XYZ file of C-alpha atoms in Angstrom:
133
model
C 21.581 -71.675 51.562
C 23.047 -74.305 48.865
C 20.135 -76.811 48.233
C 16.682 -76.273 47.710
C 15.584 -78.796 49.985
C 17.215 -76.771 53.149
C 14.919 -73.777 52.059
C 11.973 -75.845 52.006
C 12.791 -77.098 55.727
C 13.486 -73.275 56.431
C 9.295 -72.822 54.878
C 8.344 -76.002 57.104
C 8.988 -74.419 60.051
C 7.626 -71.040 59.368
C 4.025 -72.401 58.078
C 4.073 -75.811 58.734
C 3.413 -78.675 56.386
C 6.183 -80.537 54.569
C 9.171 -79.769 52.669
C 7.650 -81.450 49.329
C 4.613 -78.543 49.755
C 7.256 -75.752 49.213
C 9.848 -77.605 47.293
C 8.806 -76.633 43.501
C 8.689 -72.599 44.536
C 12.208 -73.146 45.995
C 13.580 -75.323 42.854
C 11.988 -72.807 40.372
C 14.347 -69.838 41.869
C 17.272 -71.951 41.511
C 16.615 -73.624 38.037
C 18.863 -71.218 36.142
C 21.666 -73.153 38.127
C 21.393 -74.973 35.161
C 22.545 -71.912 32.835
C 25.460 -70.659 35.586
C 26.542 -73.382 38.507
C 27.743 -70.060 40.323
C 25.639 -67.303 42.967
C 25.573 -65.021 39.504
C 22.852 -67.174 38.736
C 20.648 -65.611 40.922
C 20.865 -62.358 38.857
C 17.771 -63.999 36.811
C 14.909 -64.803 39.718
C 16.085 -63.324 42.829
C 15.046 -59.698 43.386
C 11.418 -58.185 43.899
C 10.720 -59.217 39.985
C 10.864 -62.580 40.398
C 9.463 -63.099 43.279
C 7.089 -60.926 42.164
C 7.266 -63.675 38.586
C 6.660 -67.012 40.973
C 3.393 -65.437 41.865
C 2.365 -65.620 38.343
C 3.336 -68.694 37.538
C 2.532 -70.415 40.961
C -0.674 -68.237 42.371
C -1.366 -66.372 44.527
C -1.251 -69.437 47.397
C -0.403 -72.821 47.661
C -2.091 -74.886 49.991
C 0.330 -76.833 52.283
C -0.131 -80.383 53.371
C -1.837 -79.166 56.732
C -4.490 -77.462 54.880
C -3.388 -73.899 55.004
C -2.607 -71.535 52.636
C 0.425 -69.907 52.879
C 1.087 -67.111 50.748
C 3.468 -67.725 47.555
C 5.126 -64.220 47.587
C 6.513 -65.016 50.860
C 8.052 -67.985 50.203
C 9.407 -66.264 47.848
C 10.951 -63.259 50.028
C 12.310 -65.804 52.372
C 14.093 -67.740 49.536
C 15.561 -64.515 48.101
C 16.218 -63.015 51.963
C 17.826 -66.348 52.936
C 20.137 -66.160 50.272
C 20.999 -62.657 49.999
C 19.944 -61.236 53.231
C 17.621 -58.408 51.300
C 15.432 -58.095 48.399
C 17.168 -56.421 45.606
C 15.256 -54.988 42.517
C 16.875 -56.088 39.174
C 18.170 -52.745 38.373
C 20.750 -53.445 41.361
C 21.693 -56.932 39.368
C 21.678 -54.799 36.287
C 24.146 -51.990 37.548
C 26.686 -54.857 37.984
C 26.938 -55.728 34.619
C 29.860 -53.945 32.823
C 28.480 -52.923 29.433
C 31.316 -54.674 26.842
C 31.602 -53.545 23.181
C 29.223 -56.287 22.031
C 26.060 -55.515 24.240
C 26.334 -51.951 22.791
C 26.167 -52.638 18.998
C 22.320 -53.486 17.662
C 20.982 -50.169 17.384
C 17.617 -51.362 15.441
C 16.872 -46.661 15.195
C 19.907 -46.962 12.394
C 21.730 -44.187 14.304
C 24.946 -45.688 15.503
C 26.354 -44.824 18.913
C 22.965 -43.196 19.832
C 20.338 -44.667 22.340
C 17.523 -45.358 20.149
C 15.010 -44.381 22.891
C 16.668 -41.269 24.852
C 18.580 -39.874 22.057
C 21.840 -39.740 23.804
C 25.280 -40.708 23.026
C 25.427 -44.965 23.797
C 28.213 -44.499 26.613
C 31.406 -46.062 25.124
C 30.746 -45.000 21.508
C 32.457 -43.055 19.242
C 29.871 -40.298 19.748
C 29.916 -40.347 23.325
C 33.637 -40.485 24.123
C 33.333 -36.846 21.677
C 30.706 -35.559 23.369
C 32.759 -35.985 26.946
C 36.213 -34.432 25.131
């Protein structure tokens, strides 16, 4: 969907209520429209994390204008599913990104071209490209 305000009809007729009851959940996944004016921007709130994240910030329920409570993790799913068709986890965002020269270089261990954490050759590096021949 491209406006917030068409997901929130999309929540109106699933739990009832009106559009301004589920309007802030639906604006808060597409805020980071602000950082990207593209679909990449959904790389940073829509998969199971973030839906999992509007929970937190919003609780567990909101109560909608005709006095029922309507769970804020599906809201959630149905923003996400509505745009995406499925629920992806972040690591499927993060396999998309290509890692470029730049994101590989802080090494806070000291040991450059290793993965601080697993010990292994940083893929790309002058130790890795070695170690593969």
């Amino acid at each position: 969907m491209s406006h917030c305000h068409y997901h929130a009809l999309s929540s109106v007729r699933r739990w009832g209520g009106n559009a301004e009851d589920y309007l802030p959940l639906h604006q808060w996944f597409d805020e980071s429209k602000k950082i990207i004016a593209d679909p990449r921007h959904r790389a940073l709130r829509h998969h199971a994390e973030g839906i999992f994240l509007l929970e937190t910030i919003f609780g567990v329920t909101i109560r909608n204008s005709d006095g029922r409570d309507i769970p804020v993790r599906l809201v959630g799913e149905q923003h996400v599913t509505e745009d995406l068709g499925r629920i992806p986890s972040f690591a499927d965002w993060a396999r998309l990104i290509q890692p470029m020269p730049w994101i590989l270089r802080g090494n806070p261990a000291g040991s450059p071209g290793v993965d601080p954490e697993f010990g292994a050759p940083v893929p790309g590096s002058r130790e890795h490209l070695a170690a593969i021949g």
